[in-house]
PDB file of C-alpha atoms in Angstrom:
ATOM      1  CA  UNK A   1      15.434 -19.002   2.956  1.00  0.00           C
ATOM      2  CA  UNK A   2      11.695 -19.063   3.573  1.00  0.00           C
ATOM      3  CA  UNK A   3      10.072 -22.485   3.312  1.00  0.00           C
ATOM      4  CA  UNK A   4       7.480 -22.680   0.527  1.00  0.00           C
ATOM      5  CA  UNK A   5       4.727 -23.483   3.056  1.00  0.00           C
ATOM      6  CA  UNK A   6       5.279 -20.109   4.701  1.00  0.00           C
ATOM      7  CA  UNK A   7       4.755 -18.181   1.469  1.00  0.00           C
ATOM      8  CA  UNK A   8       1.462 -17.067   0.000  1.00  0.00           C
ATOM      9  CA  UNK A   9       1.995 -17.885  -3.667  1.00  0.00           C
ATOM     10  CA  UNK A  10      -1.299 -18.258  -5.510  1.00  0.00           C
ATOM     11  CA  UNK A  11      -3.424 -17.185  -2.551  1.00  0.00           C
ATOM     12  CA  UNK A  12      -5.920 -14.334  -2.542  1.00  0.00           C
ATOM     13  CA  UNK A  13      -6.055 -12.244   0.602  1.00  0.00           C
ATOM     14  CA  UNK A  14      -8.409  -9.424   1.607  1.00  0.00           C
ATOM     15  CA  UNK A  15      -7.042  -6.934   4.132  1.00  0.00           C
ATOM     16  CA  UNK A  16      -9.373  -4.367   5.700  1.00  0.00           C
ATOM     17  CA  UNK A  17      -8.050  -1.026   6.877  1.00  0.00           C
ATOM     18  CA  UNK A  18      -5.110  -1.546   4.533  1.00  0.00           C
ATOM     19  CA  UNK A  19      -4.590   2.046   3.442  1.00  0.00           C
ATOM     20  CA  UNK A  20      -2.393   2.941   6.405  1.00  0.00           C
ATOM     21  CA  UNK A  21      -0.600   1.522   9.423  1.00  0.00           C
ATOM     22  CA  UNK A  22      -0.566  -2.181  10.200  1.00  0.00           C
ATOM     23  CA  UNK A  23      -3.017  -3.014   7.414  1.00  0.00           C
ATOM     24  CA  UNK A  24      -0.834  -1.327   4.816  1.00  0.00           C
ATOM     25  CA  UNK A  25       2.231  -3.278   5.902  1.00  0.00           C
ATOM     26  CA  UNK A  26       0.253  -6.518   5.964  1.00  0.00           C
ATOM     27  CA  UNK A  27      -1.026  -5.935   2.419  1.00  0.00           C
ATOM     28  CA  UNK A  28       2.450  -5.096   1.109  1.00  0.00           C
ATOM     29  CA  UNK A  29       4.060  -8.135   2.740  1.00  0.00           C
ATOM     30  CA  UNK A  30       1.344 -10.505   1.537  1.00  0.00           C
ATOM     31  CA  UNK A  31       1.901  -9.248  -1.992  1.00  0.00           C
ATOM     32  CA  UNK A  32       5.663  -9.679  -1.691  1.00  0.00           C
ATOM     33  CA  UNK A  33       5.039 -13.262  -0.595  1.00  0.00           C
ATOM     34  CA  UNK A  34       3.037 -13.949  -3.743  1.00  0.00           C
ATOM     35  CA  UNK A  35      -0.569 -13.255  -2.763  1.00  0.00           C
ATOM     36  CA  UNK A  36      -3.089 -11.283  -4.786  1.00  0.00           C
ATOM     37  CA  UNK A  37      -4.495  -8.650  -2.441  1.00  0.00           C
ATOM     38  CA  UNK A  38      -7.774  -6.799  -2.054  1.00  0.00           C
ATOM     39  CA  UNK A  39      -6.745  -3.562  -0.348  1.00  0.00           C
ATOM     40  CA  UNK A  40      -9.770  -2.264   1.543  1.00  0.00           C
ATOM     41  CA  UNK A  41      -9.901   1.115   3.247  1.00  0.00           C
ATOM     42  CA  UNK A  42     -12.734   3.600   3.570  1.00  0.00           C
ATOM     43  CA  UNK A  43     -10.174   6.317   4.174  1.00  0.00           C
ATOM     44  CA  UNK A  44     -11.715   7.925   7.240  1.00  0.00           C
ATOM     45  CA  UNK A  45     -10.036   9.918   9.956  1.00  0.00           C
ATOM     46  CA  UNK A  46      -8.831   8.062  13.055  1.00  0.00           C
ATOM     47  CA  UNK A  47     -12.235   8.882  14.597  1.00  0.00           C
ATOM     48  CA  UNK A  48     -14.203   7.481  11.664  1.00  0.00           C
ATOM     49  CA  UNK A  49     -15.066  10.755   9.946  1.00  0.00           C
ATOM     50  CA  UNK A  50     -15.041  11.432   6.203  1.00  0.00           C
ATOM     51  CA  UNK A  51     -13.961   9.097   3.414  1.00  0.00           C
ATOM     52  CA  UNK A  52     -11.082   9.037   0.954  1.00  0.00           C
ATOM     53  CA  UNK A  53     -10.368   6.338  -1.618  1.00  0.00           C
ATOM     54  CA  UNK A  54      -6.806   7.605  -1.980  1.00  0.00           C
ATOM     55  CA  UNK A  55      -5.043   5.479   0.671  1.00  0.00           C
ATOM     56  CA  UNK A  56      -6.394   2.150  -0.611  1.00  0.00           C
ATOM     57  CA  UNK A  57      -5.712   3.119  -4.217  1.00  0.00           C
ATOM     58  CA  UNK A  58      -2.149   4.180  -3.364  1.00  0.00           C
ATOM     59  CA  UNK A  59      -1.312   0.881  -1.655  1.00  0.00           C
ATOM     60  CA  UNK A  60      -2.832  -1.167  -4.489  1.00  0.00           C
ATOM     61  CA  UNK A  61      -0.851   0.892  -7.028  1.00  0.00           C
ATOM     62  CA  UNK A  62       2.360   0.358  -5.034  1.00  0.00           C
ATOM     63  CA  UNK A  63       1.812  -3.403  -5.080  1.00  0.00           C
ATOM     64  CA  UNK A  64       1.218  -3.400  -8.830  1.00  0.00           C
ATOM     65  CA  UNK A  65       4.267  -1.193  -9.416  1.00  0.00           C
ATOM     66  CA  UNK A  66       6.339  -3.785  -7.560  1.00  0.00           C
ATOM     67  CA  UNK A  67       5.066  -6.534  -9.860  1.00  0.00           C
ATOM     68  CA  UNK A  68       2.280  -7.821  -7.626  1.00  0.00           C
ATOM     69  CA  UNK A  69      -1.459  -8.140  -8.046  1.00  0.00           C
ATOM     70  CA  UNK A  70      -3.864  -5.924  -6.135  1.00  0.00           C
ATOM     71  CA  UNK A  71      -7.192  -4.160  -6.384  1.00  0.00           C
ATOM     72  CA  UNK A  72      -8.428  -1.303  -4.200  1.00  0.00           C
ATOM     73  CA  UNK A  73     -11.789  -1.390  -2.421  1.00  0.00           C
ATOM     74  CA  UNK A  74     -13.149   1.711  -0.696  1.00  0.00           C
ATOM     75  CA  UNK A  75     -16.200   0.211   0.998  1.00  0.00           C
ATOM     76  CA  UNK A  76     -17.154   0.491   4.657  1.00  0.00           C
ATOM     77  CA  UNK A  77     -16.875  -2.731   6.655  1.00  0.00           C
ATOM     78  CA  UNK A  78     -19.540  -1.318   8.979  1.00  0.00           C
ATOM     79  CA  UNK A  79     -22.196  -1.970   6.332  1.00  0.00           C
ATOM     80  CA  UNK A  80     -23.056  -5.551   5.301  1.00  0.00           C
ATOM     81  CA  UNK A  81     -23.150  -4.658   1.602  1.00  0.00           C
ATOM     82  CA  UNK A  82     -19.803  -2.897   1.826  1.00  0.00           C
ATOM     83  CA  UNK A  83     -18.197  -5.834   3.602  1.00  0.00           C
ATOM     84  CA  UNK A  84     -19.634  -8.249   1.039  1.00  0.00           C
ATOM     85  CA  UNK A  85     -18.169  -6.158  -1.786  1.00  0.00           C
ATOM     86  CA  UNK A  86     -14.652  -6.808  -0.462  1.00  0.00           C
ATOM     87  CA  UNK A  87     -15.047 -10.545  -0.919  1.00  0.00           C
ATOM     88  CA  UNK A  88     -16.925 -10.023  -4.195  1.00  0.00           C
ATOM     89  CA  UNK A  89     -13.946  -8.038  -5.523  1.00  0.00           C
ATOM     90  CA  UNK A  90     -11.614 -10.906  -4.610  1.00  0.00           C
ATOM     91  CA  UNK A  91     -13.764 -13.366  -6.543  1.00  0.00           C
ATOM     92  CA  UNK A  92     -14.324 -11.030  -9.505  1.00  0.00           C
ATOM     93  CA  UNK A  93     -10.683 -10.039  -9.961  1.00  0.00           C
ATOM     94  CA  UNK A  94      -8.780 -13.104  -8.763  1.00  0.00           C
ATOM     95  CA  UNK A  95     -11.270 -15.987  -8.836  1.00  0.00           C
ATOM     96  CA  UNK A  96     -11.157 -17.030  -5.180  1.00  0.00           C
ATOM     97  CA  UNK A  97     -10.557 -15.942  -1.583  1.00  0.00           C
ATOM     98  CA  UNK A  98      -8.075 -17.698   0.722  1.00  0.00           C
ATOM     99  CA  UNK A  99      -7.475 -15.292   3.577  1.00  0.00           C
ATOM    100  CA  UNK A 100      -9.251 -12.487   5.417  1.00  0.00           C
ATOM    101  CA  UNK A 101      -7.458 -10.026   7.668  1.00  0.00           C
ATOM    102  CA  UNK A 102      -9.921  -8.084   9.824  1.00  0.00           C
ATOM    103  CA  UNK A 103      -7.843  -5.050  10.711  1.00  0.00           C
ATOM    104  CA  UNK A 104     -10.090  -2.024  10.054  1.00  0.00           C
ATOM    105  CA  UNK A 105     -10.699   0.152  13.075  1.00  0.00           C
ATOM    106  CA  UNK A 106     -11.358   3.585  14.516  1.00  0.00           C
ATOM    107  CA  UNK A 107     -11.084   5.136  17.973  1.00  0.00           C
ATOM    108  CA  UNK A 108     -13.597   7.338  19.765  1.00  0.00           C
ATOM    109  CA  UNK A 109     -12.091   7.372  23.252  1.00  0.00           C
ATOM    110  CA  UNK A 110     -14.022   8.940  26.123  1.00  0.00           C
ATOM    111  CA  UNK A 111     -14.013   8.427  29.859  1.00  0.00           C
ATOM    112  CA  UNK A 112     -17.013   6.194  30.492  1.00  0.00           C
ATOM    113  CA  UNK A 113     -19.451   8.702  32.014  1.00  0.00           C
ATOM    114  CA  UNK A 114     -18.856  11.014  29.044  1.00  0.00           C
ATOM    115  CA  UNK A 115     -19.094   8.364  26.318  1.00  0.00           C
ATOM    116  CA  UNK A 116     -22.030   8.945  23.989  1.00  0.00           C
ATOM    117  CA  UNK A 117     -24.212   6.342  22.325  1.00  0.00           C
ATOM    118  CA  UNK A 118     -22.714   7.449  19.004  1.00  0.00           C
ATOM    119  CA  UNK A 119     -19.179   6.878  20.324  1.00  0.00           C
ATOM    120  CA  UNK A 120     -20.166   3.387  21.403  1.00  0.00           C
ATOM    121  CA  UNK A 121     -22.096   2.445  18.277  1.00  0.00           C
ATOM    122  CA  UNK A 122     -19.578   3.635  15.705  1.00  0.00           C
ATOM    123  CA  UNK A 123     -16.704   1.757  17.312  1.00  0.00           C
ATOM    124  CA  UNK A 124     -18.819  -1.391  17.594  1.00  0.00           C
ATOM    125  CA  UNK A 125     -19.966  -1.049  13.983  1.00  0.00           C
ATOM    126  CA  UNK A 126     -16.444  -0.867  12.568  1.00  0.00           C
ATOM    127  CA  UNK A 127     -14.585  -3.288  14.826  1.00  0.00           C
ATOM    128  CA  UNK A 128     -16.996  -6.012  15.905  1.00  0.00           C
ATOM    129  CA  UNK A 129     -19.790  -5.782  13.339  1.00  0.00           C
ATOM    130  CA  UNK A 130     -17.285  -5.146  10.558  1.00  0.00           C
ATOM    131  CA  UNK A 131     -15.271  -8.236  11.485  1.00  0.00           C
ATOM    132  CA  UNK A 132     -18.453 -10.307  11.479  1.00  0.00           C
ATOM    133  CA  UNK A 133     -19.722  -8.927   8.160  1.00  0.00           C
ATOM    134  CA  UNK A 134     -16.459  -9.554   6.289  1.00  0.00           C
ATOM    135  CA  UNK A 135     -15.930 -12.965   7.874  1.00  0.00           C
ATOM    136  CA  UNK A 136     -19.515 -13.968   7.094  1.00  0.00           C
ATOM    137  CA  UNK A 137     -19.164 -12.929   3.444  1.00  0.00           C
ATOM    138  CA  UNK A 138     -16.074 -15.124   3.049  1.00  0.00           C
ATOM    139  CA  UNK A 139     -17.458 -18.128   4.935  1.00  0.00           C
ATOM    140  CA  UNK A 140     -19.436 -19.786   2.077  1.00  0.00           C
ATOM    141  CA  UNK A 141     -16.390 -19.609  -0.202  1.00  0.00           C
ATOM    142  CA  UNK A 142     -14.111 -21.037   2.487  1.00  0.00           C
ATOM    143  CA  UNK A 143     -16.600 -23.837   3.180  1.00  0.00           C
ATOM    144  CA  UNK A 144     -17.028 -24.786  -0.463  1.00  0.00           C
ATOM    145  CA  UNK A 145     -13.296 -24.930  -1.188  1.00  0.00           C
ATOM    146  CA  UNK A 146     -12.450 -26.696   2.091  1.00  0.00           C
ATOM    147  CA  UNK A 147      -9.872 -24.164   3.209  1.00  0.00           C
ATOM    148  CA  UNK A 148      -9.411 -20.598   4.384  1.00  0.00           C
ATOM    149  CA  UNK A 149      -7.779 -18.514   7.075  1.00  0.00           C
ATOM    150  CA  UNK A 150      -9.125 -15.652   9.171  1.00  0.00           C
ATOM    151  CA  UNK A 151      -6.771 -13.352  11.057  1.00  0.00           C
ATOM    152  CA  UNK A 152      -8.594 -10.916  13.339  1.00  0.00           C
ATOM    153  CA  UNK A 153      -7.124  -8.057  15.339  1.00  0.00           C
ATOM    154  CA  UNK A 154      -8.029  -7.957  19.015  1.00  0.00           C
ATOM    155  CA  UNK A 155      -6.283  -5.870  21.675  1.00  0.00           C
ATOM    156  CA  UNK A 156      -5.011  -5.963  25.225  1.00  0.00           C
ATOM    157  CA  UNK A 157      -7.545  -3.175  25.793  1.00  0.00           C
ATOM    158  CA  UNK A 158     -10.170  -5.887  25.467  1.00  0.00           C
ATOM    159  CA  UNK A 159      -8.264  -8.680  27.169  1.00  0.00           C
ATOM    160  CA  UNK A 160      -7.143  -6.507  30.109  1.00  0.00           C
ATOM    161  CA  UNK A 161      -8.923  -3.133  29.832  1.00  0.00           C
ATOM    162  CA  UNK A 162      -7.825   0.458  29.337  1.00  0.00           C
ATOM    163  CA  UNK A 163      -8.855   3.874  30.587  1.00  0.00           C
ATOM    164  CA  UNK A 164     -11.281   5.735  28.341  1.00  0.00           C
ATOM    165  CA  UNK A 165     -11.821   2.819  25.966  1.00  0.00           C
ATOM    166  CA  UNK A 166     -14.977   1.011  27.102  1.00  0.00           C
ATOM    167  CA  UNK A 167     -16.292   0.931  23.535  1.00  0.00           C
ATOM    168  CA  UNK A 168     -13.017  -0.209  21.978  1.00  0.00           C
ATOM    169  CA  UNK A 169     -12.304  -2.724  24.750  1.00  0.00           C
ATOM    170  CA  UNK A 170     -15.749  -4.300  24.474  1.00  0.00           C
ATOM    171  CA  UNK A 171     -15.493  -4.515  20.678  1.00  0.00           C
ATOM    172  CA  UNK A 172     -12.033  -6.075  20.799  1.00  0.00           C
ATOM    173  CA  UNK A 173     -13.056  -8.631  23.402  1.00  0.00           C
ATOM    174  CA  UNK A 174     -16.016  -9.438  21.171  1.00  0.00           C
ATOM    175  CA  UNK A 175     -13.632 -10.058  18.269  1.00  0.00           C
ATOM    176  CA  UNK A 176     -11.639 -12.446  20.461  1.00  0.00           C
ATOM    177  CA  UNK A 177     -14.815 -14.424  21.201  1.00  0.00           C
ATOM    178  CA  UNK A 178     -15.966 -14.247  17.572  1.00  0.00           C
ATOM    179  CA  UNK A 179     -12.676 -15.682  16.357  1.00  0.00           C
ATOM    180  CA  UNK A 180     -12.826 -18.576  18.811  1.00  0.00           C
ATOM    181  CA  UNK A 181     -16.415 -19.351  17.808  1.00  0.00           C
ATOM    182  CA  UNK A 182     -15.550 -19.271  14.100  1.00  0.00           C
ATOM    183  CA  UNK A 183     -12.607 -21.598  14.787  1.00  0.00           C
ATOM    184  CA  UNK A 184     -14.936 -24.132  16.403  1.00  0.00           C
ATOM    185  CA  UNK A 185     -17.705 -23.863  13.802  1.00  0.00           C
ATOM    186  CA  UNK A 186     -15.551 -23.864  10.667  1.00  0.00           C
ATOM    187  CA  UNK A 187     -12.770 -26.301  11.520  1.00  0.00           C
ATOM    188  CA  UNK A 188     -14.797 -29.194  10.111  1.00  0.00           C
ATOM    189  CA  UNK A 189     -14.448 -27.493   6.697  1.00  0.00           C
ATOM    190  CA  UNK A 190     -10.682 -27.003   6.945  1.00  0.00           C
ATOM    191  CA  UNK A 191     -11.067 -23.336   7.896  1.00  0.00           C
ATOM    192  CA  UNK A 192      -9.093 -21.741  10.696  1.00  0.00           C
ATOM    193  CA  UNK A 193      -9.507 -18.528  12.679  1.00  0.00           C
ATOM    194  CA  UNK A 194      -6.907 -16.815  14.861  1.00  0.00           C
ATOM    195  CA  UNK A 195      -6.374 -13.482  16.594  1.00  0.00           C
ATOM    196  CA  UNK A 196      -3.462 -11.134  17.071  1.00  0.00           C
ATOM    197  CA  UNK A 197      -3.303  -8.636  19.949  1.00  0.00           C
ATOM    198  CA  UNK A 198      -0.435  -6.465  18.709  1.00  0.00           C
ATOM    199  CA  UNK A 199       1.227  -3.316  19.815  1.00  0.00           C
ATOM    200  CA  UNK A 200       2.673  -0.981  17.218  1.00  0.00           C
ATOM    201  CA  UNK A 201       2.998   2.776  16.957  1.00  0.00           C
ATOM    202  CA  UNK A 202       0.335   3.758  14.454  1.00  0.00           C
ATOM    203  CA  UNK A 203      -1.969   6.593  13.509  1.00  0.00           C
ATOM    204  CA  UNK A 204      -4.610   5.315  15.953  1.00  0.00           C
ATOM    205  CA  UNK A 205      -2.205   4.773  18.848  1.00  0.00           C
ATOM    206  CA  UNK A 206      -0.862   8.294  18.374  1.00  0.00           C
ATOM    207  CA  UNK A 207      -4.339   9.701  19.087  1.00  0.00           C
ATOM    208  CA  UNK A 208      -4.542   8.169  22.589  1.00  0.00           C
ATOM    209  CA  UNK A 209      -3.778  10.834  25.212  1.00  0.00           C
ATOM    210  CA  UNK A 210      -1.202   9.935  27.846  1.00  0.00           C
ATOM    211  CA  UNK A 211      -2.757   9.463  31.293  1.00  0.00           C
ATOM    212  CA  UNK A 212       0.536   9.460  33.160  1.00  0.00           C
ATOM    213  CA  UNK A 213       4.058  10.199  32.051  1.00  0.00           C
ATOM    214  CA  UNK A 214       6.429   8.129  34.189  1.00  0.00           C
ATOM    215  CA  UNK A 215       9.290   8.127  31.760  1.00  0.00           C
ATOM    216  CA  UNK A 216      10.180  10.867  29.318  1.00  0.00           C
ATOM    217  CA  UNK A 217      11.518   8.256  26.922  1.00  0.00           C
ATOM    218  CA  UNK A 218       8.398   6.074  26.951  1.00  0.00           C
ATOM    219  CA  UNK A 219       6.871   7.582  23.822  1.00  0.00           C
ATOM    220  CA  UNK A 220      10.170   7.416  21.972  1.00  0.00           C
ATOM    221  CA  UNK A 221      10.507   3.733  22.821  1.00  0.00           C
ATOM    222  CA  UNK A 222       6.941   3.020  21.712  1.00  0.00           C
ATOM    223  CA  UNK A 223       7.617   4.735  18.410  1.00  0.00           C
ATOM    224  CA  UNK A 224      10.307   2.137  17.656  1.00  0.00           C
ATOM    225  CA  UNK A 225       7.575  -0.537  17.650  1.00  0.00           C
ATOM    226  CA  UNK A 226       6.712   0.050  14.021  1.00  0.00           C
ATOM    227  CA  UNK A 227       3.784  -1.496  12.187  1.00  0.00           C
ATOM    228  CA  UNK A 228       5.968  -3.538   9.835  1.00  0.00           C
ATOM    229  CA  UNK A 229       6.951  -5.739  12.787  1.00  0.00           C
ATOM    230  CA  UNK A 230       3.376  -7.071  13.005  1.00  0.00           C
ATOM    231  CA  UNK A 231       2.992  -8.046   9.352  1.00  0.00           C
ATOM    232  CA  UNK A 232       5.188 -11.215   9.407  1.00  0.00           C
ATOM    233  CA  UNK A 233       2.951 -12.815  12.049  1.00  0.00           C
ATOM    234  CA  UNK A 234      -0.146 -12.117   9.969  1.00  0.00           C
ATOM    235  CA  UNK A 235       1.422 -13.526   6.813  1.00  0.00           C
ATOM    236  CA  UNK A 236       2.569 -16.612   8.697  1.00  0.00           C
ATOM    237  CA  UNK A 237      -0.943 -17.285  10.007  1.00  0.00           C
ATOM    238  CA  UNK A 238      -2.349 -16.966   6.493  1.00  0.00           C
ATOM    239  CA  UNK A 239       0.160 -19.438   5.085  1.00  0.00           C
ATOM    240  CA  UNK A 240      -0.053 -23.216   4.778  1.00  0.00           C
ATOM    241  CA  UNK A 241       2.716 -23.408   7.360  1.00  0.00           C
ATOM    242  CA  UNK A 242       0.032 -22.569   9.945  1.00  0.00           C
ATOM    243  CA  UNK A 243      -2.521 -25.061   8.656  1.00  0.00           C
ATOM    244  CA  UNK A 244      -2.843 -26.656  12.088  1.00  0.00           C
ATOM    245  CA  UNK A 245      -3.024 -23.406  14.046  1.00  0.00           C
ATOM    246  CA  UNK A 246      -6.628 -22.626  14.941  1.00  0.00           C
ATOM    247  CA  UNK A 247      -8.480 -20.825  17.721  1.00  0.00           C
ATOM    248  CA  UNK A 248      -5.355 -19.122  19.015  1.00  0.00           C
ATOM    249  CA  UNK A 249      -4.613 -15.570  20.105  1.00  0.00           C
ATOM    250  CA  UNK A 250      -1.102 -14.208  19.700  1.00  0.00           C
ATOM    251  CA  UNK A 251       0.219 -11.056  21.272  1.00  0.00           C
ATOM    252  CA  UNK A 252       3.325  -9.442  22.598  1.00  0.00           C
ATOM    253  CA  UNK A 253       6.316  -7.298  21.772  1.00  0.00           C
ATOM    254  CA  UNK A 254       8.943  -7.406  19.092  1.00  0.00           C
ATOM    255  CA  UNK A 255      10.780 -10.255  20.807  1.00  0.00           C
ATOM    256  CA  UNK A 256       8.121 -12.440  22.406  1.00  0.00           C
ATOM    257  CA  UNK A 257       4.648 -13.712  21.879  1.00  0.00           C
ATOM    258  CA  UNK A 258       1.951 -15.418  23.849  1.00  0.00           C
ATOM    259  CA  UNK A 259      -0.747 -17.769  22.706  1.00  0.00           C
ATOM    260  CA  UNK A 260      -4.004 -18.399  24.451  1.00  0.00           C
ATOM    261  CA  UNK A 261      -7.082 -20.531  24.153  1.00  0.00           C
ATOM    262  CA  UNK A 262      -8.036 -21.968  27.492  1.00  0.00           C
ATOM    263  CA  UNK A 263      -4.620 -21.077  28.865  1.00  0.00           C
ATOM    264  CA  UNK A 264      -1.747 -18.736  28.106  1.00  0.00           C
ATOM    265  CA  UNK A 265       1.880 -19.565  27.445  1.00  0.00           C
ATOM    266  CA  UNK A 266       4.886 -17.390  26.722  1.00  0.00           C
ATOM    267  CA  UNK A 267       7.958 -17.963  24.659  1.00  0.00           C
ATOM    268  CA  UNK A 268      10.991 -15.982  23.562  1.00  0.00           C
ATOM    269  CA  UNK A 269      11.298 -15.456  19.837  1.00  0.00           C
ATOM    270  CA  UNK A 270      14.574 -16.158  18.094  1.00  0.00           C
ATOM    271  CA  UNK A 271      14.580 -12.630  16.760  1.00  0.00           C
ATOM    272  CA  UNK A 272      12.106  -9.988  15.659  1.00  0.00           C
ATOM    273  CA  UNK A 273      10.339 -10.628  12.386  1.00  0.00           C
ATOM    274  CA  UNK A 274      10.379 -14.426  12.625  1.00  0.00           C
ATOM    275  CA  UNK A 275       7.083 -15.323  14.293  1.00  0.00           C
ATOM    276  CA  UNK A 276       6.877 -18.811  12.837  1.00  0.00           C
ATOM    277  CA  UNK A 277      10.119 -19.764  14.553  1.00  0.00           C
ATOM    278  CA  UNK A 278       9.046 -18.480  17.957  1.00  0.00           C
ATOM    279  CA  UNK A 279       5.494 -19.802  17.766  1.00  0.00           C
ATOM    280  CA  UNK A 280       6.708 -23.301  16.924  1.00  0.00           C
ATOM    281  CA  UNK A 281       8.202 -23.390  20.420  1.00  0.00           C
ATOM    282  CA  UNK A 282       5.011 -22.620  22.319  1.00  0.00           C
ATOM    283  CA  UNK A 283       2.393 -23.998  19.936  1.00  0.00           C
ATOM    284  CA  UNK A 284       3.023 -27.609  18.850  1.00  0.00           C
ATOM    285  CA  UNK A 285       0.395 -27.330  16.099  1.00  0.00           C
ATOM    286  CA  UNK A 286       2.502 -24.677  14.340  1.00  0.00           C
ATOM    287  CA  UNK A 287       4.400 -26.058  11.351  1.00  0.00           C
ATOM    288  CA  UNK A 288       7.743 -24.350  11.767  1.00  0.00           C
ATOM    289  CA  UNK A 289       9.397 -22.972   8.645  1.00  0.00           C
TER     290      UNK A 289
END
């Protein structure tokens, strides 16, 4: 049975990019664990084109149909006013904000010499600027109440690099640095900030062209790494069970994770879907549940 400190009862969580993929599964799990959820999604294509309020509305409706509390927000995180409206909706509908999940993203992959200024700017605007805008909007509320949790999504493309993703890699490495800086600045107010560098088969991953095909079964294996396997880690980091976890970056596969600040460690998880158990092994500040 889940320890009460690992649940999200009474908390209010805003999840960006929550209409599909990882964000959708995060929003649904947070609601099942008792949180009220602001489901944000502009509803663009994987490349950031168009807009559709349908995905966010559908996820919010699903949460309500299951007995939870949720409101849809269709604003763009790439605009300061849009990002601020996400936090404003949390306050207006649920009276507070306890957690922010910066998940929204797009891809505009190009080999570097062919990458346009527009390709660069749009990816930066959504990933890095968007993470800053949403985090900044929540910061005064977190400070005043003496608590709050940020969970940002970085990527091994930023930490290691990837072909054709200079814009995405730079933005994701920026998010890693932003999270660490927030952790240092806001810890005095009881606020924590952590990153996840996940891998899951999603709508965005499916758009990346294969550079080499060494194994005919590689894609099939990747497709088993579904987005719902990431959500438990996010929910755990938002919970009071992770109250002493700050300035960390978690990443890995279904069965292992690594944490890094100044150094990196690895541990083997007890089994998939139980991140709190595995992270207690490699991170002594984690309150195991």
